GROMACS .gro file of C-alpha atoms in nm:
model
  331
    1UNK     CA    1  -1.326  -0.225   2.723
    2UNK     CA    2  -1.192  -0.161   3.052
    3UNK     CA    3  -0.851  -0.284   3.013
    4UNK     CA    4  -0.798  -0.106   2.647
    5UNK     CA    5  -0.666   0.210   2.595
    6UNK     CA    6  -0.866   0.476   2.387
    7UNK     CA    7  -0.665   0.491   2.057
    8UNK     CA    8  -0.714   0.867   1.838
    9UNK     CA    9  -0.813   0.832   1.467
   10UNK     CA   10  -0.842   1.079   1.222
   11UNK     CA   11  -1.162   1.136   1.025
   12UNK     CA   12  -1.181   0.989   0.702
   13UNK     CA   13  -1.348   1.259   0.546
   14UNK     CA   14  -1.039   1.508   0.605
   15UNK     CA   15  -0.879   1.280   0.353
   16UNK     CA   16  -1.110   1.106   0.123
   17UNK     CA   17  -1.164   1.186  -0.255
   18UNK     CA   18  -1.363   0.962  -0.330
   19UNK     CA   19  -1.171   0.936  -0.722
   20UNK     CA   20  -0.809   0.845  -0.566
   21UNK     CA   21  -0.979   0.601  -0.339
   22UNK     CA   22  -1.171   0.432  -0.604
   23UNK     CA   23  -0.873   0.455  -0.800
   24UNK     CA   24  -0.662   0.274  -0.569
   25UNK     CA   25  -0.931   0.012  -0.435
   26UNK     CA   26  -0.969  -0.064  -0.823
   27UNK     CA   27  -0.606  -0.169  -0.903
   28UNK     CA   28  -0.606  -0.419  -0.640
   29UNK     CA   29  -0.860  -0.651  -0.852
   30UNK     CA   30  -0.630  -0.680  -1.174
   31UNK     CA   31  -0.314  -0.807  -1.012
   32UNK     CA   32  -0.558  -0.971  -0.763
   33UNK     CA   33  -0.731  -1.205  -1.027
   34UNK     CA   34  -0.459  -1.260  -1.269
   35UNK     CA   35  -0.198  -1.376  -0.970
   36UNK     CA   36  -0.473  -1.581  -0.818
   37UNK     CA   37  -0.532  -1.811  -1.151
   38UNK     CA   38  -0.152  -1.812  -1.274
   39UNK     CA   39  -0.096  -1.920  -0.929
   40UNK     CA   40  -0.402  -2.219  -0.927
   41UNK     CA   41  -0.302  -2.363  -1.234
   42UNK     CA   42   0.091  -2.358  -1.109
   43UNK     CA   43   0.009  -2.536  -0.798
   44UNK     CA   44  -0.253  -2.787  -0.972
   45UNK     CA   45  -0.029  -2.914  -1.250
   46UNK     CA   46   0.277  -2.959  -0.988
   47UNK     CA   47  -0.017  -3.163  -0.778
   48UNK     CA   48  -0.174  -3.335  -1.035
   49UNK     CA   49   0.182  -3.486  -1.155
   50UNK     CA   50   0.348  -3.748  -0.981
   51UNK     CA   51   0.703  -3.698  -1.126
   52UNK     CA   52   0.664  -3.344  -1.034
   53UNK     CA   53   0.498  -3.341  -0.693
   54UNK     CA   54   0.736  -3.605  -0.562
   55UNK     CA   55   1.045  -3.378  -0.603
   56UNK     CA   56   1.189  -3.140  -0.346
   57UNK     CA   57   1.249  -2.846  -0.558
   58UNK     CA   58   0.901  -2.855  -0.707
   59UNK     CA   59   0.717  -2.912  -0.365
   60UNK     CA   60   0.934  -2.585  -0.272
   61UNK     CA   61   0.783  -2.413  -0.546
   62UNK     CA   62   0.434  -2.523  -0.491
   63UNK     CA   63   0.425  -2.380  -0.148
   64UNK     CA   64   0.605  -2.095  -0.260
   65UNK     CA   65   0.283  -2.058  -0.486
   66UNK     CA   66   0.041  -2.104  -0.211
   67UNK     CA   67   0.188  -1.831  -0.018
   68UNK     CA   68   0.102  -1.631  -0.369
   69UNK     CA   69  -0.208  -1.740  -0.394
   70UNK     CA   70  -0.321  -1.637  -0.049
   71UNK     CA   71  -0.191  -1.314  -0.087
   72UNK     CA   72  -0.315  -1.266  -0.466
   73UNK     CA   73  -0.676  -1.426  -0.361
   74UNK     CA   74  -0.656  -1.156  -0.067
   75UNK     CA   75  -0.558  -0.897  -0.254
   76UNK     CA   76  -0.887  -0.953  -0.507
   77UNK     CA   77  -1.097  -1.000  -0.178
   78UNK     CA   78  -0.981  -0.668  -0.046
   79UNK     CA   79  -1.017  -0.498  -0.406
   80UNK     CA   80  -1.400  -0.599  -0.401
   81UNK     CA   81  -1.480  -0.484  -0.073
   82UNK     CA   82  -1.357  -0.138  -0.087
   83UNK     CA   83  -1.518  -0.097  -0.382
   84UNK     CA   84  -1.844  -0.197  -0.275
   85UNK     CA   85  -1.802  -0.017   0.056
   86UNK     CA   86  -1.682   0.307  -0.155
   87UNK     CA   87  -1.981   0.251  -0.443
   88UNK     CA   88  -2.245   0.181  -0.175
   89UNK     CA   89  -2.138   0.509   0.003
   90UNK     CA   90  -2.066   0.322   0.323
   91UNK     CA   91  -1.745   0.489   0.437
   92UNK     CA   92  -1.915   0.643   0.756
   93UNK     CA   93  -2.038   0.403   0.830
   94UNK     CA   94  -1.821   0.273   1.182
   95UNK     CA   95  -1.591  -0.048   1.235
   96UNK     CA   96  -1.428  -0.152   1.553
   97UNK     CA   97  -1.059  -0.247   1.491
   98UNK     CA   98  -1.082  -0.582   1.563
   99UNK     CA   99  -1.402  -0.602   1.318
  100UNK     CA  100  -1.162  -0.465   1.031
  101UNK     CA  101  -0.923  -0.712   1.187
  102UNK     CA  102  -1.179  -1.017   1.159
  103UNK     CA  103  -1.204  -0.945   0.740
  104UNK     CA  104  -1.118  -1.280   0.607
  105UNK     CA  105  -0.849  -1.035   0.363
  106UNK     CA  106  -0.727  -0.861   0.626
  107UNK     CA  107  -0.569  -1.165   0.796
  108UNK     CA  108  -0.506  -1.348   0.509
  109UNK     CA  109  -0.280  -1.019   0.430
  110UNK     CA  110  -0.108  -1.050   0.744
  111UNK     CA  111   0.016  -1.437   0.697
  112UNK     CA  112   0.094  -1.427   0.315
  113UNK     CA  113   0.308  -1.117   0.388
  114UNK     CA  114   0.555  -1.312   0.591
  115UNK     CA  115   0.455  -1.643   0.416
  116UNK     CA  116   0.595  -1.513   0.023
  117UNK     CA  117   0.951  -1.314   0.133
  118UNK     CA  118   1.034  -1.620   0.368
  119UNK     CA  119   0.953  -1.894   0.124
  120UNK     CA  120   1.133  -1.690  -0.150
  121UNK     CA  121   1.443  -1.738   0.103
  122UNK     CA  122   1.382  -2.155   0.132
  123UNK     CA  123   1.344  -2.154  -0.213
  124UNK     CA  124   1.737  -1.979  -0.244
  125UNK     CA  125   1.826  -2.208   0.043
  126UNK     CA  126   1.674  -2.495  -0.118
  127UNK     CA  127   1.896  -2.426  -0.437
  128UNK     CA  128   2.256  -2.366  -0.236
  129UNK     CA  129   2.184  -2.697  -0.087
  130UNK     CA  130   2.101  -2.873  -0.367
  131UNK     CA  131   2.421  -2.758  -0.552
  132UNK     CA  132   2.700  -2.785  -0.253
  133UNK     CA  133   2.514  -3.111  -0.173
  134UNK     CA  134   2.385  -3.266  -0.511
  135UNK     CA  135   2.398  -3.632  -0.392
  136UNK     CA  136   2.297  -3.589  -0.050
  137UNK     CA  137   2.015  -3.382  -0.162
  138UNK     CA  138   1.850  -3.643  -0.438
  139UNK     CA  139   1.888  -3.890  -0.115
  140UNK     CA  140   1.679  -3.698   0.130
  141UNK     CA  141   1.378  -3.796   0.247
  142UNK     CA  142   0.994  -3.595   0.245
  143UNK     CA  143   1.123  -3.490   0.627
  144UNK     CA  144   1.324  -3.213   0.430
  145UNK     CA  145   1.060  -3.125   0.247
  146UNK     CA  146   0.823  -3.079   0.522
  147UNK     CA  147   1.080  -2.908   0.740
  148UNK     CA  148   1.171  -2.619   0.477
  149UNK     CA  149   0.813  -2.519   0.369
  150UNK     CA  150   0.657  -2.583   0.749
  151UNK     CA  151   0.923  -2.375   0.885
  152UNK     CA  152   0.834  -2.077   0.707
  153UNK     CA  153   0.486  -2.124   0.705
  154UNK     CA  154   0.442  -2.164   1.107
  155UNK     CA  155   0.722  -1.889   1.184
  156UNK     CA  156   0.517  -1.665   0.938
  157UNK     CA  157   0.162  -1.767   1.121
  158UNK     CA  158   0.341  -1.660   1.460
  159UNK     CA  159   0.454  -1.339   1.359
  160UNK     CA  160   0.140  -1.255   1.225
  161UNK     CA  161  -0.063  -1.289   1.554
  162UNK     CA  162   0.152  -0.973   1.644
  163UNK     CA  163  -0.062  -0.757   1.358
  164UNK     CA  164  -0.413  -0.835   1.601
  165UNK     CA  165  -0.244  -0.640   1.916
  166UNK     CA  166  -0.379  -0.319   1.832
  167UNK     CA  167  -0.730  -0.436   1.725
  168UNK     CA  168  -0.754  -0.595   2.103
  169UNK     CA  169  -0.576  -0.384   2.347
  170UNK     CA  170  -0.662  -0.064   2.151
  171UNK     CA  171  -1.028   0.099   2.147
  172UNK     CA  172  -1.137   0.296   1.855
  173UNK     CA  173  -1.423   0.343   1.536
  174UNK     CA  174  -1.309   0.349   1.204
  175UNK     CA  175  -1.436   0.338   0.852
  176UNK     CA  176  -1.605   0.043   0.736
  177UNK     CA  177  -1.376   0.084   0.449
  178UNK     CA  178  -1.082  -0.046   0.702
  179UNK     CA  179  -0.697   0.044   0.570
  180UNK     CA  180  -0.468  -0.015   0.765
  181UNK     CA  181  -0.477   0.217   1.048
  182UNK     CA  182  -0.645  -0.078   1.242
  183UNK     CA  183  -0.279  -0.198   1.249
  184UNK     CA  184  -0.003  -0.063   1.454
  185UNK     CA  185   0.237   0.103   1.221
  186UNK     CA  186   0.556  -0.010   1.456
  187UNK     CA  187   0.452  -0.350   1.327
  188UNK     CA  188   0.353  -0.247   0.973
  189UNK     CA  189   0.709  -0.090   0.906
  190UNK     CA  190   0.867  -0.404   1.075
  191UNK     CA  191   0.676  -0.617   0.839
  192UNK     CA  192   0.751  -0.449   0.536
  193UNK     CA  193   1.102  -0.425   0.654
  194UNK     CA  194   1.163  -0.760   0.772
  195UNK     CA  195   0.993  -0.898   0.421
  196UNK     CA  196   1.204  -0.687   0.238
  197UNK     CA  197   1.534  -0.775   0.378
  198UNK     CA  198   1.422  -1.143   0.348
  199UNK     CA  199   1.310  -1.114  -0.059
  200UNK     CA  200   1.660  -0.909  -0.105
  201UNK     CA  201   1.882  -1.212   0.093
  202UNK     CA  202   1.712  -1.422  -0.105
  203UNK     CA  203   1.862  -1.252  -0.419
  204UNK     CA  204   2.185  -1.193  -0.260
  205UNK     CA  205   2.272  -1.534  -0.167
  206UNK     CA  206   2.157  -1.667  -0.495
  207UNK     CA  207   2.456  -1.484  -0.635
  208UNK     CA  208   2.764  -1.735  -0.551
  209UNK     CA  209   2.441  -2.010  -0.589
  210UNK     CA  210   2.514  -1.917  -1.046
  211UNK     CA  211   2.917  -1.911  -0.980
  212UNK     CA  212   2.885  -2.270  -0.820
  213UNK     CA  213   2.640  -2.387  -1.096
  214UNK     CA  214   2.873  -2.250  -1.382
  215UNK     CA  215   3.214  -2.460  -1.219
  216UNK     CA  216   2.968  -2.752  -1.193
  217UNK     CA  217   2.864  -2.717  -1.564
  218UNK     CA  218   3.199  -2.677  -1.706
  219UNK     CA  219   3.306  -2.987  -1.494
  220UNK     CA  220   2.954  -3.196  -1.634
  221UNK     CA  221   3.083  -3.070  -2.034
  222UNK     CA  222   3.366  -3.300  -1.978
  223UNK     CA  223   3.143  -3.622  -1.853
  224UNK     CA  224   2.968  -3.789  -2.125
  225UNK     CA  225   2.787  -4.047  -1.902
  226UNK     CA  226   2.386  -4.085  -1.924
  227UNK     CA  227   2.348  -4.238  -1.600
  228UNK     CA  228   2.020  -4.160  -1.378
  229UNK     CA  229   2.259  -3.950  -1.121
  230UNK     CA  230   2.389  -3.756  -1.401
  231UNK     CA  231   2.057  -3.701  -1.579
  232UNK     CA  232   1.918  -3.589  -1.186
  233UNK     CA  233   2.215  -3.351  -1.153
  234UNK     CA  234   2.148  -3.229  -1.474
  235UNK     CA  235   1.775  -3.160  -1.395
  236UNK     CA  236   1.897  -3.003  -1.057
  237UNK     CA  237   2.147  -2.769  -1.189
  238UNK     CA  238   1.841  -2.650  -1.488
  239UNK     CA  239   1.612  -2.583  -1.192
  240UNK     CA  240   1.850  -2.368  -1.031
  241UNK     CA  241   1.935  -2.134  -1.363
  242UNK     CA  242   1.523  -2.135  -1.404
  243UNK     CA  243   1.537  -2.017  -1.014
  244UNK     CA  244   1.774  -1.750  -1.086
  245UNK     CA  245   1.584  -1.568  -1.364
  246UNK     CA  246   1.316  -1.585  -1.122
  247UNK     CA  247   1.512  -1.423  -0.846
  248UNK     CA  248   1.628  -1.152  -1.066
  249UNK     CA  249   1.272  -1.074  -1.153
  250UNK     CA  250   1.221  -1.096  -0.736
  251UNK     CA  251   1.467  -0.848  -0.725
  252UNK     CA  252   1.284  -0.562  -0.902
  253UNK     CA  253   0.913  -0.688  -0.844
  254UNK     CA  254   0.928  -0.795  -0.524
  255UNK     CA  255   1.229  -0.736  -0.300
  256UNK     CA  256   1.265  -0.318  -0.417
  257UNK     CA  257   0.885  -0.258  -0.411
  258UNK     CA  258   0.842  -0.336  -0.075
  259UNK     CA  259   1.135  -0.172   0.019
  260UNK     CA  260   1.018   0.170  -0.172
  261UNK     CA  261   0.667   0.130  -0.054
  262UNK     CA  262   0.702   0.116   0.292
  263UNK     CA  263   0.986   0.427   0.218
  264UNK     CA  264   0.741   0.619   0.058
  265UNK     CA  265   0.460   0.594   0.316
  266UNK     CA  266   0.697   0.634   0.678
  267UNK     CA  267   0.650   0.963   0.686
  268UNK     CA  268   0.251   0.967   0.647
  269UNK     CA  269   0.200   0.793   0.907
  270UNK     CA  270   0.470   0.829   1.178
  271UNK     CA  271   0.250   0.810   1.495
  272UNK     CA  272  -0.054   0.611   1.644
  273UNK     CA  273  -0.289   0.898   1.532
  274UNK     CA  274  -0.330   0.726   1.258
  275UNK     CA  275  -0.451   0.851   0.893
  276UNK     CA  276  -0.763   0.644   0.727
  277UNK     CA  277  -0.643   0.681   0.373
  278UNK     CA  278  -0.337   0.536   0.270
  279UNK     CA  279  -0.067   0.627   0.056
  280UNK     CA  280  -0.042   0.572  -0.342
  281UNK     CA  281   0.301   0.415  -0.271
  282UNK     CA  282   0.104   0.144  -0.149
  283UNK     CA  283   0.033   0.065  -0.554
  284UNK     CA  284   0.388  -0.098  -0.524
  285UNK     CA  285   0.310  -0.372  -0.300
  286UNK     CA  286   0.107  -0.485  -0.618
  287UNK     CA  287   0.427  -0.555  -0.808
  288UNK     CA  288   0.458  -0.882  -0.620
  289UNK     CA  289   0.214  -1.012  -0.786
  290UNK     CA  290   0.361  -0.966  -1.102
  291UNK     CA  291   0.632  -1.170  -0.938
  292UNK     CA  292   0.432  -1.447  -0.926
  293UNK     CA  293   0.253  -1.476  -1.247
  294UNK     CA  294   0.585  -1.426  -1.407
  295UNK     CA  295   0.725  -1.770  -1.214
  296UNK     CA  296   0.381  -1.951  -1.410
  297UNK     CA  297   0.549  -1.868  -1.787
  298UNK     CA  298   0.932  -1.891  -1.677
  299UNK     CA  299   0.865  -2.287  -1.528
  300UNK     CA  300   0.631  -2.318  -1.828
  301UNK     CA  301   0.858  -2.219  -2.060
  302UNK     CA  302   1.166  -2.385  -1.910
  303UNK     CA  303   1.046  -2.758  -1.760
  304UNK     CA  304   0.892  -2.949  -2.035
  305UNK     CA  305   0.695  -3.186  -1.755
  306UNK     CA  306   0.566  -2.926  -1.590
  307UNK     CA  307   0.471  -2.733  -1.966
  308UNK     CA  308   0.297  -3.062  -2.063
  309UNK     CA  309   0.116  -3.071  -1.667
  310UNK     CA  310   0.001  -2.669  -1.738
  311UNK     CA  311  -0.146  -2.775  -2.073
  312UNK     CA  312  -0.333  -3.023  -1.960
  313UNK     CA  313  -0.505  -2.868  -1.678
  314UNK     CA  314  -0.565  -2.564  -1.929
  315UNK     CA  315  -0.768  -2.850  -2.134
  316UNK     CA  316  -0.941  -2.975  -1.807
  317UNK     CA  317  -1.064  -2.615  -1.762
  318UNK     CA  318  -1.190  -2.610  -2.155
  319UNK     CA  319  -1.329  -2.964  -2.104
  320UNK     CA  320  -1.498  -2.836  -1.739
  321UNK     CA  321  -1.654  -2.524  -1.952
  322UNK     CA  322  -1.780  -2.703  -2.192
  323UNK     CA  323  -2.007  -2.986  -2.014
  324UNK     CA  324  -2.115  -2.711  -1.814
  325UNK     CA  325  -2.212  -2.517  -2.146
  326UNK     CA  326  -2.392  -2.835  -2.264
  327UNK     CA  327  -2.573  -2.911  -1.950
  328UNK     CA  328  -2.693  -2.531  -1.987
  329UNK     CA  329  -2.827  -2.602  -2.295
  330UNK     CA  330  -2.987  -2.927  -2.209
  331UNK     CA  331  -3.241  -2.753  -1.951
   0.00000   0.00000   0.00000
């Protein structure tokens, strides 16, 4: 510990009650859980579906959901253990930062963060592309695919390995209960920031994305052709009206929560001394997930492949549960 410099935490006890705190370690599970399924059955009935796993837009939207799911299954994973470690009565009990660090939710946090506002962004970027470049964009190849979800994904990995700094050059004991004070808050607020401005440019620039679609659909009401490029275009320009209800829903559960969050808690804790409990603002972050359950039942609701793709894995589950109920029964 030579080389790391001794970093000064406040006590948790000058700030726990243990009701708020149990409170707040609670509503993590609810948003948690309920993202974490809408999310697995999203991604498994765009996998299990060849016309739908095969297209650009959808493969967009399927890693889009992974992000979700990593930060929803995180989000229940963090839920449980600061409930346990708040039940149990183990909140004096000590943590290195790079312990707290080392929590498989903790890190999972850190990537999903990035991983959701930036894939939001492709998913815009995805859209202007496919509607200033219809015919070029039915042509391309699986490289596009791989270039705009592995982009994201390995730019949001490497900004990540920023949030372990402080848990290795900086010495300290913390709660076993482990908020976020094991993190620097330079790179907290530059987080929230930075995913902020990227869910909100995401909503911007899907703005002259509707006035292009419109122009193209008035031009389409005048073709009465059934060819396979119309009928694509068609499909295309339906996917990107389905994308923009979901970006105005980003808007107010995503893009403004993070921004008010991280507002409400900058002046809690403004220096390296940092405070062990966290701020109720912090309740906004769970919005997101609403975010993402809400993109389950609009694609549902609006893509008849993928609402006959949901329904089937919904079956599978029923099938699953009830050979499992029989083979029960048979012992």
């Amino acid at each position: 510990m030579s080389n790391s410099s001794s970093l000064i935490v406040q006590d948790i006890n000058e700030c726990f009650e243990f009701r708020n705190e149990l409170l707040k370690a609670i509503s993590f599970i609810p948003f948690g859980i309920c993202s974490t399924i809408s999310n697995i059955i999203l991604i498994t009935a765009i996998l299990r579906n060849s016309h739908l796993r095969y297209r650009h837009e959808m493969q967009i939207v399927c890693a889009l959901s992974v992000a979700d799911f990593v930060e929803a299954f995180a989000t229940f994973c963090g839920g449980v253990y600061r409930i346990l470690v708040i039940l149990l009565n183990l909140k004096d009990q000590k943590f290195h930062l790079l312990q707290c660090m080392l929590l498989p939710h903790s890190w999972l946090w850190r990537w999903s963060d990035f991983a959701t506002s930036f894939m939001l962004l492709t998913t815009t970027c995805d859209r202007i592309l496919s509607v200033i470049f219809p015919l070029k964009y039915m042509r391309w190849r699986s490289t596009y695919s791989y270039i705009a979800i592995g982009l994201p994904y390995v730019l949001s990995a490497l900004l990540s390995m920023f949030a372990w700094h402080r848990s290795v050059t900086e010495y300290a004991e913390i709660s076993m209960l482990c908020t976020n004070v094991y993190i620097s808050p330079i790179f907290y607020m530059f987080s929230k920031y930075l995913t902020s401005a990227s869910s909100m440019l995401s909503v911007i620039l899907y703005i002259p994305t509707i006035f292009i679609v419109k122009i193209q659909r008035k031009q389409m009401s005048h073709i009465l052709t059934n060819s396979q490029i119309a009928r694509q275009h068609r499909a295309q320009v339906r996917m990107t009206m389905t994308l923009a209800i979901s970006c105005f829903a980003t808007f107010f559960l995503d893009a403004l929560p993070r921004a008010m969050g991280i507002y409400g808690i900058l002046d809690e804790n403004p220096t390296e001394a940092g405070k062990q409990c966290e701020s109720a603002m912090q309740v906004l972050f769970h919005l997101t997930k609403l975010n993402s359950i809400i993109n389950l039942f609009l694609h549902y609701h609006r893509n008849p492949t993928l609402r006959e793709s949901v329904l089937n894995v919904v079956r599978m589950f029923y099938i699953g549960k009830f050979l499992i109920w029989n083979l029960q029964n048979s012992f």
